[in-house]
XYZ file of C-alpha atoms in Angstrom:
327
model
C -34.926 -2.170 19.452
C -36.604 0.528 17.419
C -36.382 -0.297 13.676
C -35.628 3.292 12.721
C -32.832 3.475 15.294
C -31.276 0.252 13.973
C -31.490 1.598 10.428
C -29.869 4.874 11.510
C -26.991 3.088 13.257
C -26.405 0.786 10.276
C -26.397 3.786 7.953
C -23.679 5.455 10.031
C -21.605 2.259 10.189
C -21.930 1.621 6.476
C -21.141 5.244 5.742
C -17.950 5.036 7.793
C -17.025 1.810 6.043
C -17.635 3.152 2.544
C -15.878 6.473 3.230
C -12.583 4.829 4.043
C -10.541 5.781 0.991
C -7.416 7.872 1.585
C -8.688 10.677 -0.642
C -12.394 11.107 -0.017
C -14.093 14.243 -1.408
C -10.720 15.932 -1.760
C -9.877 18.885 -3.997
C -6.377 18.973 -5.470
C -4.814 22.084 -6.991
C -2.297 21.680 -9.791
C 0.011 24.372 -11.056
C 3.502 24.772 -12.445
C 6.755 26.152 -11.112
C 6.899 29.949 -11.199
C 8.857 31.281 -14.129
C 8.192 28.334 -16.417
C 4.730 28.902 -17.816
C 2.264 31.788 -17.614
C -1.325 32.208 -18.723
C -2.662 35.771 -18.719
C 0.322 36.765 -16.601
C -0.219 34.040 -13.996
C 0.803 30.402 -13.663
C -2.029 28.127 -14.818
C -4.058 26.416 -12.086
C -6.275 23.359 -12.364
C -8.616 22.174 -9.589
C -9.378 18.461 -9.564
C -12.029 16.887 -7.386
C -11.440 13.331 -6.158
C -14.670 11.686 -4.957
C -12.966 8.546 -3.635
C -9.553 7.019 -4.287
C -6.676 5.303 -2.508
C -4.117 7.066 -4.693
C -3.592 10.294 -6.594
C -2.155 8.513 -9.615
C -5.281 8.170 -11.778
C -6.206 11.825 -11.286
C -2.777 13.433 -11.579
C -0.567 11.589 -14.043
C -2.429 12.641 -17.195
C -2.076 16.319 -16.249
C 0.784 18.437 -17.695
C 1.203 20.447 -14.464
C 3.839 19.319 -11.982
C 3.106 21.062 -8.652
C 0.433 19.488 -6.402
C -1.150 21.319 -3.464
C -3.797 19.891 -1.139
C -4.797 22.327 1.580
C -7.468 22.328 4.296
C -8.902 18.970 3.247
C -9.633 15.887 5.345
C -6.969 13.187 4.945
C -6.450 11.408 8.273
C -3.861 8.904 7.060
C -1.438 8.464 4.172
C -1.113 4.745 3.470
C 1.275 2.625 1.426
C 1.320 3.696 -2.241
C -1.168 6.528 -1.727
C 1.409 8.986 -3.103
C 3.293 6.599 -5.379
C 3.773 6.405 -9.152
C 3.541 10.159 -9.654
C 5.765 10.282 -12.695
C 5.640 14.012 -13.441
C 5.275 15.671 -10.027
C 8.097 17.935 -8.809
C 6.612 19.484 -5.636
C 3.922 17.965 -3.432
C 2.180 19.741 -0.546
C -0.471 18.372 1.804
C -1.027 21.206 4.276
C -3.399 21.554 7.244
C -5.387 18.487 6.245
C -5.502 16.549 9.508
C -2.912 13.914 8.575
C -2.095 11.939 11.721
C -0.075 9.067 10.316
C 2.375 8.339 7.495
C 2.755 4.675 6.600
C 6.052 3.267 5.296
C 5.837 2.944 1.527
C 3.665 6.030 1.078
C 6.095 7.325 -1.573
C 7.315 4.986 -4.325
C 8.343 5.646 -7.904
C 8.302 9.431 -7.753
C 11.355 10.049 -9.966
C 11.009 13.821 -10.356
C 9.834 14.690 -6.846
C 12.099 17.412 -5.491
C 10.303 18.610 -2.365
C 7.575 17.785 0.145
C 5.515 20.059 2.369
C 3.450 18.406 5.122
C 3.099 21.420 7.413
C 0.219 22.056 9.760
C -0.966 18.488 10.174
C -1.244 16.205 13.236
C 1.632 13.822 12.539
C 3.063 12.314 15.736
C 5.714 9.904 14.475
C 8.146 9.551 11.577
C 8.726 5.864 10.938
C 11.600 4.251 9.076
C 10.577 3.623 5.491
C 8.376 6.677 5.020
C 11.139 8.934 3.706
C 14.154 6.589 3.835
C 15.835 6.501 0.441
C 13.501 9.093 -1.070
C 15.353 11.322 -3.519
C 13.964 14.710 -2.533
C 15.954 17.795 -1.605
C 13.682 19.408 0.981
C 10.994 18.376 3.458
C 8.850 20.726 5.550
C 7.208 19.131 8.613
C 6.616 22.283 10.635
C 3.640 22.666 12.959
C 2.839 19.029 13.549
C 2.908 17.000 16.797
C 6.021 14.951 16.083
C 7.608 13.481 19.208
C 9.089 10.266 17.781
C 11.527 10.011 14.888
C 12.806 6.490 14.305
C 16.525 5.864 14.110
C 16.971 5.899 10.324
C 14.000 8.017 9.299
C 15.856 10.275 6.839
C 18.676 7.951 5.732
C 20.133 7.655 2.227
C 18.278 10.585 0.737
C 19.359 13.500 -1.433
C 17.952 15.696 1.336
C 19.680 19.061 1.804
C 17.060 20.888 3.918
C 14.671 19.684 6.595
C 12.388 21.851 8.695
C 10.797 20.437 11.866
C 9.898 23.651 13.654
C 7.114 23.681 16.239
C 6.872 20.010 17.075
C 7.505 17.973 20.260
C 10.970 16.552 19.581
C 12.909 16.081 22.826
C 16.159 14.425 21.699
C 18.528 14.893 18.748
C 19.819 11.800 16.948
C 22.556 12.104 14.335
C 21.551 8.694 12.946
C 18.406 10.257 11.513
C 20.417 11.676 8.619
C 23.003 8.975 7.851
C 23.756 8.935 4.137
C 21.947 12.221 3.493
C 23.803 15.488 2.693
C 21.648 17.684 4.959
C 23.115 21.179 5.182
C 20.170 23.084 6.653
C 18.314 21.799 9.718
C 15.542 23.748 11.444
C 14.275 22.325 14.765
C 13.113 25.489 16.538
C 10.209 25.502 19.008
C 10.628 21.924 20.159
C 11.555 20.265 23.471
C 15.277 19.594 22.967
C 17.334 19.699 26.177
C 20.807 18.855 24.862
C 22.962 18.976 21.765
C 24.687 15.583 21.997
C 28.265 14.629 21.036
C 29.032 14.218 17.333
C 25.653 15.666 16.386
C 26.733 16.316 12.791
C 28.859 13.267 12.072
C 26.363 12.192 9.403
C 28.065 14.774 7.182
C 31.453 13.032 7.267
C 30.414 10.715 4.440
C 30.190 13.716 2.132
C 33.410 15.421 3.224
C 35.897 15.525 0.409
C 39.634 15.325 0.973
C 41.089 18.684 2.070
C 37.651 20.341 1.842
C 36.150 21.702 5.111
C 32.930 20.173 6.393
C 30.405 23.021 6.488
C 26.836 22.945 7.788
C 24.993 25.912 6.377
C 21.991 26.596 8.599
C 21.180 25.050 11.968
C 18.359 26.615 13.998
C 17.759 25.146 17.460
C 16.155 28.266 18.903
C 13.251 28.216 21.366
C 13.922 24.811 22.830
C 14.874 23.831 26.400
C 18.566 23.267 25.752
C 20.632 23.325 28.939
C 23.716 21.570 27.637
C 25.829 21.595 24.519
C 28.286 18.698 24.720
C 31.935 19.664 24.241
C 32.079 17.366 21.182
C 28.705 18.416 19.768
C 30.290 20.133 16.755
C 33.334 17.893 16.410
C 34.473 17.469 12.796
C 32.395 20.466 11.655
C 34.717 23.133 10.239
C 32.145 25.824 9.612
C 28.579 27.033 10.017
C 26.748 29.574 7.930
C 24.128 30.327 10.579
C 23.946 28.619 13.959
C 21.193 29.638 16.375
C 20.861 28.472 19.969
C 18.792 31.505 20.906
C 15.992 31.381 23.472
C 17.211 28.347 25.386
C 18.412 27.689 28.959
C 22.188 27.719 28.496
C 24.192 28.854 31.512
C 27.578 27.937 30.058
C 29.320 26.583 26.996
C 32.340 24.252 27.182
C 35.557 26.066 26.182
C 36.278 23.211 23.738
C 32.914 23.315 21.997
C 34.100 25.199 18.878
C 37.623 23.758 18.695
C 37.148 22.128 15.289
C 34.951 24.971 14.009
C 37.036 27.612 12.268
C 34.385 29.775 10.643
C 30.859 30.879 11.573
C 29.092 33.617 9.685
C 26.418 34.213 12.367
C 26.271 32.666 15.840
C 23.113 33.627 17.742
C 23.017 32.979 21.501
C 20.347 35.551 22.334
C 18.129 35.102 25.407
C 20.070 32.487 27.340
C 21.613 32.624 30.823
C 25.283 32.615 29.862
C 27.345 33.994 32.759
C 30.752 33.816 31.082
C 32.242 32.958 27.685
C 35.969 32.961 28.476
C 37.800 30.563 26.191
C 34.713 29.689 24.166
C 35.532 31.790 21.097
C 39.310 31.346 20.967
C 40.928 30.746 17.566
C 37.830 31.158 15.419
C 36.493 33.460 12.704
C 32.995 34.818 13.399
C 31.325 37.534 11.387
C 28.437 38.193 13.818
C 28.415 37.003 17.428
C 25.055 37.744 19.042
C 24.962 37.578 22.851
C 21.952 39.761 23.546
C 20.100 39.374 26.855
C 22.337 36.963 28.704
C 23.918 37.174 32.188
C 27.402 38.364 31.246
C 29.176 40.623 33.726
C 32.249 40.813 31.496
C 33.312 40.082 27.936
C 36.839 38.651 27.400
C 38.412 41.380 25.284
C 41.562 39.286 24.763
C 39.569 37.152 22.350
C 40.114 39.842 19.700
C 43.854 39.128 19.843
C 43.485 35.453 19.002
C 40.274 35.352 16.940
C 38.700 37.314 14.124
C 35.270 38.496 15.228
C 33.785 41.289 13.162
C 30.726 42.232 15.226
C 29.683 41.412 18.795
C 26.185 42.327 20.012
C 25.926 42.382 23.816
C 22.947 44.593 24.697
C 20.899 43.441 27.659
C 23.727 41.996 29.754
C 24.469 43.150 33.350
C 28.076 44.206 32.699
C 30.073 45.295 35.757
C 33.667 45.245 34.463
C 35.440 48.198 32.901
C 36.456 46.159 29.860
C 33.163 46.830 28.118
C 32.620 50.434 29.091
C 33.231 51.432 25.497
C 29.935 49.776 24.578
C 28.054 52.455 26.545
């Protein structure tokens, strides 16, 4: 074999071997939370270059700034301890950096970490042990390729908000959130086909005696949902904002909101609902949005047994006289 060719191949192999650190030629931006510290009218920013390291610790911990942003870098995999022992960091973002895999144990000893942003990467799976037990309040995983979330992926956290928009999730599992007080869940633009029974039972652990169980924001818009189980919202007493817009619903079970007494906004836009008789009985709804469905009639008697402030019904093929006053 040609000596130069052998040398070239060995150089490539050795280069790949040497360039195997988690953070290889990566630039990290550090700043502080808005409103805390300003320099010349702006929050201070420090750019740190990491030539090669398995962890951020040695480059970050001696800095006084507590917000880390890594954007548009090349970090294929986050391994055990690669984001551990960050004693001062409050917010951590690794955005659009080609991350395909998160190993269990990536985050350890991050006592002040409040939020994570891993948007715009190539993550396919959330394994148990990556986030389990992590004491953060919010996680953004939008715009990845997530299709698998293991059974206890977000258990025993202080998590209150999770955003999984624009992924490939096809089934909802209430066990994901056991032991975590999640009040805002965003799973729009995925592949969900059903809202299963007892979908929000994870919240029962945090329900106090004689205090209603409320879920603040749930967005399941732009999925493929054909069915909402009659017990999907059982034990939930209220929603702030619930969106099932842009799905494939043809009907809702009359019992589906039986335990739900209050909804500020319920959005059912762009479905195929042909009737809603009995669905909204004995409930308080501020805004009921039924735009662009297949309703030929709206049950006006619902106003005698429920408190519904506003109903939006444009784009339905009404044929009955009961809704002529909408014209």
